[in-house]
């Protein structure tokens, strides 16, 4: 996407706006597929929560991707987007038995991450095969908010509970068809990931009826030039060798599954916002944009550092800025950023805005959530309209006769 294309999109659809490049998504999908071409059966299940626009889900479906879902609503979105139930896996954490049963009734694959629900589900539905989420207690990297495989994590069934798990499976006669782990975002060290995989293989040997082993996700993507990223190709080589050896030992060709979210869509997305005010203070120059953490919370929530480019003046001299939002509390996109000189009215482009950006947007400060546009084959396609005032009040119950406005009250002496 050229700067001029982006500026045109902002002009046509208004700002702030999210823009996604379909070609980049396809490139990432192919790259991951190629890295594991030595595996006979590979299944990528796109993690819907990263970016769940229905048109994006349709794009994933057209690539042959499956769908990883974490709520019954994501399951329903996936079905609506045309995924067949067997291509959807439901991998929730801490949801009710009823929600899992609802998903099972829709025919999607079930992944259970605690012994309590496993025992209940297995007792009631021994005929429905389930996958189990194992917590290998390995720190794969990232900060503690996004790293989910460590000892204190709420996710998965601890490997130390395997004896209890096996007892439940034996007593309920349920069928375990898959083993899963997801150690969280930002795999920096492939050897640590491979070490966790060994724990998964060890666990897998306990089950005779497996169809797949799911290694989750957490691939780190670059946020700017020179950033370290997960070496997918090296991981592909090493894990393929190990996986194929395991299948031989196991006696059957299993499916190797992944659930990439960020890897597929992060770099494909940008967020465009307009500078409302340039404010010189005693300590810095603030550039305030027509957005905030209501639309783009990653910098405030995770301390994520998203690269910012002034696409209205890409060749201007560089200066230091603090780029901030319009929310009425501290709302910083980036401090001390070197950006080409900013004038009021310029459009700033925030990179890596494909994953966990729109899906985390809210109406805080009673603002509208932005529009979303897909850049596809050289054309802009609107895939979500900007909200309107009607959307803000749609579900509110305006109980008009509960209170009398002060000005209408008769004062009593
Ligand atoms: C969020 C999530 C993913 C996707 O993680 P990324 O880091 O975005 O690739 C995969 N699997 C599960 C179970 C998840 O909850």
XYZ file of C-alpha atoms and ligand atoms in Angstrom:
428
model
C 0.000 0.000 0.000
C 1.513 3.298 -1.086
C 1.241 6.445 1.025
C -0.985 8.002 -1.636
C -3.352 5.002 -1.471
C -3.586 5.370 2.294
C -4.199 9.109 2.088
C -6.981 8.450 -0.417
C -8.550 5.899 1.903
C -8.493 8.393 4.788
C -10.090 10.980 2.499
C -12.791 8.604 1.255
C -13.692 6.781 4.441
C -12.701 9.354 7.030
C -10.383 8.892 9.971
C -9.442 7.244 12.150
C -9.560 4.120 10.017
C -8.000 0.658 9.994
C -6.623 -0.615 6.684
C -5.610 -4.223 6.006
C -3.582 -5.508 3.063
C -4.942 -8.851 1.841
C -1.739 -9.632 -0.040
C 0.371 -9.457 3.120
C -1.989 -11.861 4.885
C -1.680 -14.326 2.013
C 2.130 -13.951 2.035
C 2.302 -14.763 5.743
C -0.034 -17.723 5.350
C 2.107 -19.112 2.524
C 5.299 -18.501 4.457
C 4.123 -20.533 7.432
C 2.749 -23.256 5.162
C 6.063 -23.464 3.288
C 8.083 -23.654 6.479
C 6.223 -26.884 7.300
C 5.954 -28.358 3.821
C 7.845 -31.438 5.053
C 4.859 -32.378 7.223
C 2.276 -34.559 5.481
C -0.737 -33.089 7.247
C -0.517 -29.464 8.298
C -3.439 -27.399 9.568
C -3.292 -23.693 10.319
C -6.204 -22.476 12.406
C -6.315 -18.703 12.293
C -6.890 -17.245 15.781
C -10.027 -15.191 15.207
C -9.579 -12.950 18.222
C -6.650 -11.152 16.563
C -8.907 -9.658 13.883
C -12.411 -11.005 13.601
C -13.988 -8.990 10.803
C -16.153 -11.400 8.820
C -14.521 -10.485 5.509
C -11.101 -11.273 6.975
C -12.507 -14.613 8.156
C -13.743 -15.267 4.619
C -10.275 -14.479 3.289
C -8.769 -17.016 5.732
C -11.351 -19.601 4.716
C -10.460 -19.083 1.051
C -6.817 -19.840 1.870
C -7.731 -23.196 3.392
C -7.192 -22.022 6.945
C -9.162 -23.409 9.864
C -10.333 -21.172 12.688
C -9.299 -21.043 16.326
C -12.037 -19.557 18.483
C -12.231 -18.622 22.159
C -15.914 -17.762 22.597
C -19.198 -19.157 21.338
C -19.676 -15.865 19.490
C -16.448 -16.394 17.557
C -17.663 -19.901 16.725
C -20.871 -18.431 15.317
C -18.947 -15.770 13.394
C -16.803 -18.490 11.863
C -19.841 -20.496 10.781
C -21.389 -17.337 9.354
C -18.168 -16.703 7.420
C -18.506 -20.092 5.750
C -16.141 -22.300 7.767
C -17.356 -25.849 8.115
C -17.741 -26.911 11.754
C -14.877 -29.416 11.572
C -12.556 -26.588 10.503
C -13.309 -24.670 13.683
C -11.720 -25.461 17.017
C -13.116 -24.005 20.228
C -10.289 -23.249 22.665
C -11.806 -21.287 25.516
C -10.477 -20.665 28.997
C -12.672 -20.600 32.046
C -16.020 -20.740 30.243
C -19.053 -22.642 31.452
C -19.803 -26.252 30.591
C -22.958 -24.989 28.858
C -20.946 -22.823 26.454
C -18.752 -25.785 25.547
C -21.827 -27.964 25.031
C -23.327 -25.301 22.783
C -20.185 -25.326 20.641
C -20.136 -29.126 20.555
C -23.767 -29.131 19.410
C -22.733 -26.927 16.489
C -20.271 -29.644 15.499
C -17.016 -27.784 16.095
C -13.970 -29.397 17.635
C -13.599 -28.945 21.369
C -10.473 -28.150 23.327
C -10.752 -28.398 27.110
C -8.270 -26.740 29.428
C -9.223 -27.867 32.925
C -9.963 -31.138 34.690
C -13.238 -30.019 36.237
C -14.951 -29.404 32.893
C -13.171 -32.375 31.314
C -14.679 -34.685 33.913
C -18.160 -33.189 33.536
C -18.050 -33.123 29.744
C -16.627 -36.642 29.498
C -19.275 -38.021 31.857
C -22.122 -36.482 29.873
C -20.769 -36.850 26.331
C -18.275 -39.730 26.222
C -19.008 -40.066 22.488
C -17.752 -36.566 21.584
C -13.972 -36.541 21.107
C -12.095 -33.675 22.728
C -8.661 -32.163 22.554
C -6.884 -31.284 25.780
C -4.862 -28.192 26.431
C -1.667 -28.960 28.308
C 0.339 -26.424 30.236
C 3.976 -27.454 29.838
C 5.121 -24.740 32.274
C 7.636 -23.268 29.928
C 8.296 -19.560 29.529
C 8.454 -19.006 25.811
C 9.145 -15.282 26.069
C 7.180 -12.050 26.044
C 5.868 -10.240 29.085
C 3.786 -11.887 31.788
C 0.503 -10.569 30.345
C 0.937 -12.413 27.094
C 3.023 -15.377 28.219
C 0.543 -18.051 29.221
C 2.513 -21.270 29.609
C 4.351 -20.548 32.869
C 3.696 -22.087 36.265
C 1.343 -19.372 37.561
C -0.669 -19.213 34.359
C -4.403 -19.901 34.430
C -4.241 -21.699 31.084
C -4.187 -25.396 30.391
C -3.985 -28.597 32.389
C -0.684 -28.841 34.201
C 1.625 -31.632 33.058
C 1.870 -32.512 36.736
C -1.816 -33.469 36.621
C -1.471 -36.054 33.863
C -2.206 -38.970 36.237
C -5.497 -37.334 37.250
C -6.286 -36.559 33.610
C -5.688 -40.176 32.600
C -7.930 -41.396 35.399
C -10.777 -39.150 34.131
C -10.323 -40.373 30.560
C -10.323 -43.993 31.663
C -13.354 -43.690 33.924
C -15.497 -41.701 31.479
C -14.296 -43.677 28.424
C -14.037 -40.414 26.513
C -11.881 -40.141 23.424
C -8.970 -37.688 23.319
C -8.343 -36.745 19.688
C -5.817 -33.966 20.113
C -3.149 -32.518 22.383
C -2.646 -28.796 22.477
C -0.434 -26.147 24.009
C -0.270 -22.414 23.565
C 2.601 -20.882 25.454
C 1.710 -17.283 24.678
C 2.980 -14.521 22.494
C 6.538 -13.742 21.491
C 8.515 -16.922 20.951
C 12.049 -15.624 20.898
C 13.941 -18.796 21.554
C 13.154 -21.686 19.245
C 14.936 -24.155 21.501
C 12.628 -23.261 24.375
C 9.660 -23.847 22.080
C 11.083 -27.187 20.981
C 11.635 -28.128 24.605
C 7.952 -27.458 25.323
C 7.084 -29.547 22.260
C 8.996 -32.490 23.739
C 6.739 -32.316 26.775
C 3.761 -32.413 24.422
C 5.109 -35.486 22.593
C 5.714 -37.205 25.915
C 2.113 -36.470 26.933
C 0.778 -37.612 23.564
C 2.149 -41.106 24.078
C -0.521 -41.650 26.729
C -3.340 -41.495 24.175
C -4.036 -44.027 21.464
C -6.667 -42.202 19.415
C -4.997 -38.910 18.512
C -5.654 -37.151 15.211
C -3.593 -34.039 15.769
C -1.077 -32.226 17.900
C -1.605 -28.483 18.130
C 1.415 -26.360 18.977
C -0.545 -23.158 19.498
C 1.079 -19.944 18.411
C 2.999 -17.010 19.765
C 5.176 -16.235 16.768
C 6.853 -12.912 17.228
C 6.622 -10.470 14.341
C 8.888 -7.475 13.676
C 7.531 -4.066 14.692
C 10.203 -2.121 12.875
C 13.244 -2.709 10.690
C 15.881 -4.774 12.413
C 13.509 -6.194 15.042
C 14.007 -9.784 16.059
C 11.248 -12.118 14.959
C 10.589 -15.812 15.347
C 12.650 -17.622 12.753
C 9.751 -19.531 11.217
C 11.888 -21.288 8.639
C 14.303 -22.643 11.254
C 11.437 -23.654 13.533
C 9.814 -25.341 10.525
C 12.910 -27.380 9.769
C 13.535 -28.493 13.330
C 9.967 -29.196 14.353
C 9.171 -30.998 11.079
C 12.014 -33.463 11.641
C 10.989 -34.042 15.220
C 7.267 -34.303 14.398
C 7.769 -36.806 11.599
C 9.939 -38.925 13.873
C 7.233 -38.836 16.501
C 4.547 -39.913 14.025
C 6.684 -42.901 13.086
C 7.071 -43.844 16.710
C 3.352 -43.278 17.324
C 2.492 -45.483 14.367
C 0.264 -43.058 12.514
C 0.472 -39.829 10.490
C -0.933 -37.099 12.727
C -1.908 -33.571 11.769
C 0.434 -30.822 12.934
C -1.661 -27.784 13.840
C -0.884 -24.164 14.664
C -3.153 -21.276 15.631
C -1.449 -18.132 14.401
C -3.125 -14.791 14.987
C -0.527 -12.038 15.126
C 1.752 -13.725 12.597
C -0.924 -13.691 9.906
C -2.437 -10.246 10.380
C -0.266 -7.929 12.498
C 1.926 -6.519 9.742
C -0.943 -6.477 7.238
C -2.708 -3.716 9.154
C -2.166 0.003 9.592
C -4.148 2.544 11.528
C -4.592 6.061 10.170
C -5.349 8.996 12.445
C -5.321 12.740 11.840
C -3.363 15.215 13.924
C -5.751 17.645 15.585
C -3.294 19.713 17.586
C 0.456 20.218 17.728
C 1.215 21.496 21.202
C 4.600 22.771 22.268
C 5.150 22.468 26.019
C 8.157 23.182 28.205
C 9.325 19.579 27.887
C 8.196 18.197 24.539
C 6.072 18.620 21.441
C 2.778 16.759 21.590
C 0.979 15.645 18.479
C -2.636 14.889 19.441
C -4.555 12.663 17.052
C -8.272 12.124 16.558
C -8.144 8.764 18.323
C -6.877 7.182 21.514
C -6.681 3.988 23.491
C -10.387 3.523 22.887
C -9.436 2.560 19.334
C -5.895 1.321 19.774
C -5.054 0.147 23.270
C -1.887 -1.874 22.753
C 0.601 0.874 23.678
C -1.258 1.640 26.921
C -2.190 -1.967 27.789
C 0.990 -3.830 26.885
C 3.517 -1.059 26.428
C 3.596 -2.070 22.763
C 5.736 0.187 20.608
C 4.098 0.696 17.233
C 6.103 2.477 14.575
C 4.540 5.814 13.545
C 5.015 7.461 10.155
C 3.790 10.853 8.984
C 2.466 9.890 5.562
C 1.403 13.465 4.824
C 5.004 14.695 4.993
C 7.247 11.636 4.568
C 10.281 13.657 3.473
C 10.065 16.479 5.987
C 12.882 16.971 8.490
C 12.670 14.714 11.509
C 11.784 16.006 14.949
C 10.995 14.408 18.300
C 7.334 14.072 19.230
C 5.106 12.563 21.845
C 2.129 11.200 19.969
C -0.955 11.167 22.171
C -4.663 10.471 21.894
C -7.734 12.522 22.790
C -8.968 10.360 25.679
C -9.292 12.288 28.917
C -6.589 10.487 30.847
C -3.020 9.567 30.015
C -3.259 8.235 26.503
C 0.110 7.823 24.827
C 0.847 6.154 21.513
C 4.569 6.844 21.649
C 7.068 9.049 23.454
C 10.157 10.672 21.984
C 9.496 9.427 18.479
C 11.488 10.783 15.593
C 8.872 11.606 12.997
C 8.952 13.752 9.862
C 7.755 17.218 10.831
C 4.090 17.179 11.775
C 1.544 19.888 10.919
C -2.007 19.972 12.155
C -4.153 17.999 9.710
C -1.427 15.499 8.819
C -2.287 11.814 8.696
C -0.167 9.580 10.914
C 0.165 5.903 10.048
C 0.562 3.404 12.909
C 2.150 0.138 11.819
C 1.410 -3.451 12.896
C -2.211 -2.535 13.482
C -3.738 -5.744 12.136
C -3.722 -7.877 15.294
C -5.415 -7.081 18.599
C -6.189 -3.517 17.602
C -9.695 -3.173 16.217
C -10.843 -6.241 18.167
C -9.916 -4.455 21.401
C -11.554 -1.151 20.457
C -14.233 0.267 22.739
C -16.638 3.191 22.952
C -14.829 4.819 25.890
C -15.447 8.583 25.983
C -18.556 7.790 23.917
C -16.597 7.746 20.702
C -17.472 5.721 17.624
C -15.392 2.720 16.748
C -13.552 3.316 13.473
C -14.200 1.995 9.998
C -12.205 -0.915 8.562
C -11.022 -1.119 4.964
C -9.480 -4.052 3.107
C -6.903 -3.215 0.448
C -7.436 -5.963 -2.103
C -5.952 -6.197 -5.603
C -5.221 -2.485 -5.737
C -8.651 -1.421 -4.522
C -10.090 -0.253 -1.223
C -13.048 -2.282 0.012
C -15.027 -1.064 3.015
C -15.463 -3.994 5.413
C -16.886 -2.157 8.429
C -18.654 1.145 8.601
C -17.733 3.690 11.219
C -20.237 3.658 14.048
C -22.852 6.357 14.397
C -24.662 7.978 17.300
C -27.413 5.377 16.928
C -24.902 2.603 17.629
C -23.897 4.339 20.863
C -27.417 4.411 22.270
C -28.835 1.307 20.590
C -28.806 -0.882 23.711
C -29.303 1.823 26.283
C -32.646 2.001 27.988
C -33.566 5.637 28.288
C -35.935 5.597 31.266
C -37.374 9.047 30.887
C -39.884 9.124 33.746
C -37.595 7.856 36.509
C -36.144 11.291 37.276
C -37.439 14.805 36.980
C -34.908 17.357 35.687
C -33.884 19.772 38.459
C -35.103 22.782 36.510
C -38.638 21.360 36.447
C -38.815 20.652 40.157
C -41.024 22.962 42.189
C -39.065 24.344 45.087
C -40.642 23.774 48.467
C -40.010 26.125 51.333
C -4.679 -15.767 21.249
C -4.455 -17.175 20.937
C -3.697 -17.552 19.825
C -3.030 -16.555 18.891
O -1.851 -16.054 19.417
P -0.926 -15.088 18.521
O 0.176 -14.699 19.409
O -1.765 -13.929 18.090
O -0.486 -15.860 17.346
C -3.562 -18.893 19.571
N -4.133 -19.818 20.370
C -4.869 -19.497 21.440
C -5.473 -20.565 22.269
C -5.045 -18.170 21.772
O -5.768 -17.855 22.854
